[in-house]
Coordinates of C-alpha atoms in Angstrom, one line a residue:
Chain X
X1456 CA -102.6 -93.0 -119.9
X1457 CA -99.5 -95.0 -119.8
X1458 CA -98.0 -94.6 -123.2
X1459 CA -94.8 -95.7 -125.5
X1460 CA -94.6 -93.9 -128.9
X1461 CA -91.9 -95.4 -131.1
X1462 CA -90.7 -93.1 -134.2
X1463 CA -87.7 -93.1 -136.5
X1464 CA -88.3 -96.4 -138.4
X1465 CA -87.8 -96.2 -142.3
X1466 CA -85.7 -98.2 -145.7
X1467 CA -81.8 -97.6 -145.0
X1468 CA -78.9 -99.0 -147.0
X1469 CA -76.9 -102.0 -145.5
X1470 CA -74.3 -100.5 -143.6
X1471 CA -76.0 -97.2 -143.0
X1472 CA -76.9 -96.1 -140.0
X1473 CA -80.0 -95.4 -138.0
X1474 CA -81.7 -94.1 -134.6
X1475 CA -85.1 -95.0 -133.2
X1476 CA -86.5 -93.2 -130.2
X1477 CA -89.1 -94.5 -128.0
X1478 CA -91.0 -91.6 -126.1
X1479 CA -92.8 -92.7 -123.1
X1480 CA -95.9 -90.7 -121.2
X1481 CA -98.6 -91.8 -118.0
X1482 CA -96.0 -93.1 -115.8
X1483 CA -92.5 -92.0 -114.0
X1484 CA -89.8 -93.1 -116.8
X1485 CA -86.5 -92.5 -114.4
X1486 CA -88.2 -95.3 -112.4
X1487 CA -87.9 -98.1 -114.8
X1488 CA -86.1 -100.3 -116.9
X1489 CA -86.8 -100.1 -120.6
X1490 CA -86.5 -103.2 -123.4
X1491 CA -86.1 -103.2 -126.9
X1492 CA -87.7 -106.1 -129.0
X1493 CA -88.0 -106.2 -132.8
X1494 CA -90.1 -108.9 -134.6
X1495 CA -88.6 -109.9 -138.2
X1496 CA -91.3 -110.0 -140.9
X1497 CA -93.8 -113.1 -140.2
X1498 CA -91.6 -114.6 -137.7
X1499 CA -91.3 -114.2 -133.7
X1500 CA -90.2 -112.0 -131.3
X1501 CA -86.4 -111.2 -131.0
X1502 CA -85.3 -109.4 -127.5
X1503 CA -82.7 -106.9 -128.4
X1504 CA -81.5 -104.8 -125.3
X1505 CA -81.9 -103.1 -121.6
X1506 CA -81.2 -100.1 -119.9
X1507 CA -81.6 -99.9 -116.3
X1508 CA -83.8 -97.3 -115.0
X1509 CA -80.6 -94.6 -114.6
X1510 CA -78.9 -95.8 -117.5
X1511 CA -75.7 -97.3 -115.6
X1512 CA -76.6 -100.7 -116.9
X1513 CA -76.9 -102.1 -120.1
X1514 CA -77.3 -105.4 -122.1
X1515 CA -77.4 -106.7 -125.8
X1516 CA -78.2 -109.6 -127.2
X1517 CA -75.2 -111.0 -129.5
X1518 CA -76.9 -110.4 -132.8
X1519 CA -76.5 -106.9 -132.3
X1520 CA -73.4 -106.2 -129.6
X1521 CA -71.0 -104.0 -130.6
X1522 CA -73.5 -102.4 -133.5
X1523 CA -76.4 -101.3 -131.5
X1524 CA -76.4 -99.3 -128.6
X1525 CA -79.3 -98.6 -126.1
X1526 CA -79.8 -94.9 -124.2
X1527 CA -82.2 -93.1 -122.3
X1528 CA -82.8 -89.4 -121.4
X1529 CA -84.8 -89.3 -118.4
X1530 CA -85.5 -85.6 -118.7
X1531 CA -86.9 -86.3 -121.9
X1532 CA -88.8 -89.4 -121.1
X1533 CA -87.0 -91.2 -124.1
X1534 CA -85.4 -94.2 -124.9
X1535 CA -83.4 -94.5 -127.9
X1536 CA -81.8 -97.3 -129.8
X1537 CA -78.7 -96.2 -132.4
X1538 CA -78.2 -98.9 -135.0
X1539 CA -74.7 -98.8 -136.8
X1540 CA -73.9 -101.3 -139.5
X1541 CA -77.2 -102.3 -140.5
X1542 CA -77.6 -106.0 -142.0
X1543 CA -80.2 -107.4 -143.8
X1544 CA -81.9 -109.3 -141.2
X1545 CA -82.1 -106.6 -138.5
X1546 CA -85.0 -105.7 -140.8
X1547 CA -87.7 -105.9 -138.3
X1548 CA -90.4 -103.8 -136.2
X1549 CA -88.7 -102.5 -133.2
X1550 CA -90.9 -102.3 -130.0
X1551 CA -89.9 -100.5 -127.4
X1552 CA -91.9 -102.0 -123.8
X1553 CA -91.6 -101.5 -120.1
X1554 CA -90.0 -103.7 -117.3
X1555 CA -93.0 -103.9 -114.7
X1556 CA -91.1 -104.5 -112.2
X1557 CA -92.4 -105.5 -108.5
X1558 CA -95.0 -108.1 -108.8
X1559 CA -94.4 -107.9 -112.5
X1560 CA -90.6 -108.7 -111.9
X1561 CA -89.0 -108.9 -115.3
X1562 CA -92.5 -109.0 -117.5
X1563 CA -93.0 -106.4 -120.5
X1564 CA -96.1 -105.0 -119.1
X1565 CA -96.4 -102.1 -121.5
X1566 CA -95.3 -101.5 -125.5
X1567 CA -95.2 -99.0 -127.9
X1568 CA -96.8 -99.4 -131.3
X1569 CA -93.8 -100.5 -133.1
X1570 CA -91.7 -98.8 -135.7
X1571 CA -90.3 -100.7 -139.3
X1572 CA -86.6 -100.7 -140.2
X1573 CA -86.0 -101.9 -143.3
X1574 CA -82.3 -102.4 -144.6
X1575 CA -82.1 -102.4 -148.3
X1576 CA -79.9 -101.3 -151.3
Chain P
X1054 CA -83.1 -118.4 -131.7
X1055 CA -86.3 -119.4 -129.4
X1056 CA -85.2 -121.6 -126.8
X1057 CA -88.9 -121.6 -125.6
X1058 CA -90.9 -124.2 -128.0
X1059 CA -94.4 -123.9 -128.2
X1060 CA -97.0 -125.7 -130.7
X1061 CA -97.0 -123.8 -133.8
X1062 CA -101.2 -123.8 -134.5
X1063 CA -104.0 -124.8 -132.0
X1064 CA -108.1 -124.2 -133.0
X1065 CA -111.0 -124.8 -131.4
X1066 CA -114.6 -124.2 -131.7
X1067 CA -116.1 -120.9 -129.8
X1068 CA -117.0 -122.0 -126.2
X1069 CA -114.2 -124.1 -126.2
X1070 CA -111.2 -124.7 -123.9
X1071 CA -107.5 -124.7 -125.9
X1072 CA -103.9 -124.8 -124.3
X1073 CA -101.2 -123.8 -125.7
X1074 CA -97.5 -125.5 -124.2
X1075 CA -94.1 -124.0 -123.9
X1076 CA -91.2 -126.1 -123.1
X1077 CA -88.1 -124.8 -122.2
X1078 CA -84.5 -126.4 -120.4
X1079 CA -82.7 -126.2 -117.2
X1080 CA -81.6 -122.8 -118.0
X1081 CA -84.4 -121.2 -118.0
X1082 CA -88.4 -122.1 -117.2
X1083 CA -86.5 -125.5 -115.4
X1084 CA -84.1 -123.1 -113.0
X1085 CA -87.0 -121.4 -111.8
X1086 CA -88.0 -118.1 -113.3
X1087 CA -91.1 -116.7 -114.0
X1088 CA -93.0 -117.0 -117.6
X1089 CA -94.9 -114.6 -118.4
X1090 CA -97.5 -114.8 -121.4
X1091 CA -98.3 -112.3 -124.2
X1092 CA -101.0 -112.0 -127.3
X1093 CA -100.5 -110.2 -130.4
X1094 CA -103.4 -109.2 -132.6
X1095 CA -102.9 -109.2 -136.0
X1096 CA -100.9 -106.4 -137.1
X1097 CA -100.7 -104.9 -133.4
X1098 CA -97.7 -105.1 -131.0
X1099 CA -97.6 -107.6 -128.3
X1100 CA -99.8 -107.3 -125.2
X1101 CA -99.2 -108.7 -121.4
X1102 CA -101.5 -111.8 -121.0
X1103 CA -100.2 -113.6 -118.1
X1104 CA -96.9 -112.4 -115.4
X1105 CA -95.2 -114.3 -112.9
X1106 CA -96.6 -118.1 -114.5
X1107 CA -100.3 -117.6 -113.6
X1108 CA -101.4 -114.3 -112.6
X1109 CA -103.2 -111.6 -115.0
X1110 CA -102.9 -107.9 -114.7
X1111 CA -106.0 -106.4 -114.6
X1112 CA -108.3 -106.2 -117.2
X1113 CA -107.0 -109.7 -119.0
X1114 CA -110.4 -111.8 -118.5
X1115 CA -110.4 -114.7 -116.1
X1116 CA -111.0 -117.1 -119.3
X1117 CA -107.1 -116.7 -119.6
X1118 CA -105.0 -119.2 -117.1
X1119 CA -101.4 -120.1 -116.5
X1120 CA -99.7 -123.0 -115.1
X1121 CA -95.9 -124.1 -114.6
X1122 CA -94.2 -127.0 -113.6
X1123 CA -90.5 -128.6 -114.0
X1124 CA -89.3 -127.0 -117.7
X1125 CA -92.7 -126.4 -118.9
X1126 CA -95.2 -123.8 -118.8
X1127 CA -98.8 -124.2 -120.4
X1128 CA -101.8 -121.4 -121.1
X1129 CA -105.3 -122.3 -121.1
X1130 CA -108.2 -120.1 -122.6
X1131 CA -111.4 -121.7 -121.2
X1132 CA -114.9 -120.2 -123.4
X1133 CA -112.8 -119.6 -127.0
X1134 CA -114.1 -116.6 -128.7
X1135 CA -113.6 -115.1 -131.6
X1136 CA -111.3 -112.2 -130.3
X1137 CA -109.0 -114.6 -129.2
X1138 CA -108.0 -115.4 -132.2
X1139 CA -104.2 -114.2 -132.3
X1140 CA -100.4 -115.6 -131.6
X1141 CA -99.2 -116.2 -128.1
X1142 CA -95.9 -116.0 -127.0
X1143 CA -94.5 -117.0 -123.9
X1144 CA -91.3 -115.7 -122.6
X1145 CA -89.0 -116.3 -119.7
X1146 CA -85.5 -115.0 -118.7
X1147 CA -82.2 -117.2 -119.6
X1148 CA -79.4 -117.9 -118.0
X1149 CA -76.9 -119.6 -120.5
X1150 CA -77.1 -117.9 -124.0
X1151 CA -76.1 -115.0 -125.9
X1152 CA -79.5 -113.2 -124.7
X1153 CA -81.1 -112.5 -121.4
X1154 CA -84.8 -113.2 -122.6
X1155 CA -86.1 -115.8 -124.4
X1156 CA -89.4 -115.9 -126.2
X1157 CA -91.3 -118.8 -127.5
X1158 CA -91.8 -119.7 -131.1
X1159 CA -95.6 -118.3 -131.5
X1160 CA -98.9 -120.1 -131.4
X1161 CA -101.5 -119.2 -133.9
X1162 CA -104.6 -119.6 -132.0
X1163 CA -107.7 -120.1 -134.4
X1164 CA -111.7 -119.9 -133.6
X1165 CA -113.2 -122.1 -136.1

């Protein structure tokens, strides 16, 4: 079935680096745009970044431009976020979802299960 | 920073009918894209509720409805039950800020 496995979550040091992957499965990955979107503890959702479905397009929000960047490897099926100069508050699940496109236009239509980064001394 | 402003708590009895609002600005819900809708179950990521202001992917009962007009977008869940009981978010895409999407500030929907 369609799937988005997150992994590579975990407690780093402020400053310290860190890279989640996103592994996707059920469905054509080279054909879609991919989303990052983490969710601080008991608060909201936060989008973080896009990728266009070949990778010649990406965006940031401006909490994270310039310290995050957003990839994909469409042989692999994965999407990957690299986080440099980690601050307190990008402590946060990071969700990894699916642009539906077509009828769906800009909707996240599918997510992963979420992976914890937590940035502590 | 949620530009999208929703109530932050509606209840309502099983059986009943709730709505939740979401109230955005000219640069967003106002200049005409689509809001989409999303429910989180405690402790589980977000899932597509609504798409495109009032139309459900498949498998999202028909108790779950959508409207939108001028900067505001409201969802309706018509029969409250017990497994509705979650946050909703809604979302749309921006046009003005330092991010491309905007999500709501969460409802906490609760069956009393």
């Amino acid at each position: 079935q369609v799937q988005l496995v997150e992994s590579g979550g975990g407690v780093v040091q402020p400053g310290k680096s860190l890279r989640l992957s996103c592994a996707a499965s059920g469905f054509t990955f080279s054909t879609y745009t991919m989303y990052w979107v983490r969710q601080a503890p008991g608060t909201g959702l936060e989008w973080v970044a896009l990728i266009s479905y070949d990778g010649s397009n990406k965006y940031y929000a401006d909490s994270v431009k310039g310290r995050f960047t957003i990839s994909r490897d469409n042989s692999k099926n994965t999407l990957y976020l690299q986080m440099n100069s980690l601050r307190g508050e990008d402590t946060a699940v990071y969700y990894c979802a699916r642009r539906g496109g077509g009828n769906y236009n800009d909707a996240f239509d599918i997510w992963g299960q979420g992976t914890l980064v937590t940035v502590s001394s | 920073q949620s530009v999208l402003t929703q109530p932050p708590s509606v209840s309502g009895a099983p059986g009943q009918r709730v709505t939740i609002s979401c109230t955005g600005s000219s640069s967003n819900i106002g200049a005409g894209f689509d809001v989409n809708w999303y429910q989180q179950l405690p402790g589980k990521a977000p899932k597509l509720l609504i798409y495109a202001n009032i139309n459900r992917p498949s498998g999202v009962p028909d108790r779950f409805s959508a409207s939108k007009s001028g900067t505001s977008a409201s969802l309706a869940i018509s029969g409250l039950q017990a497994e509705d009981e979650a946050d909703y978010y809604c979302q749309s895409y921006d046009s003005s800020l330092s991010v491309l999407y905007v999500f709501g500030t969460a409802t906490k929907v609760t069956v009393l």
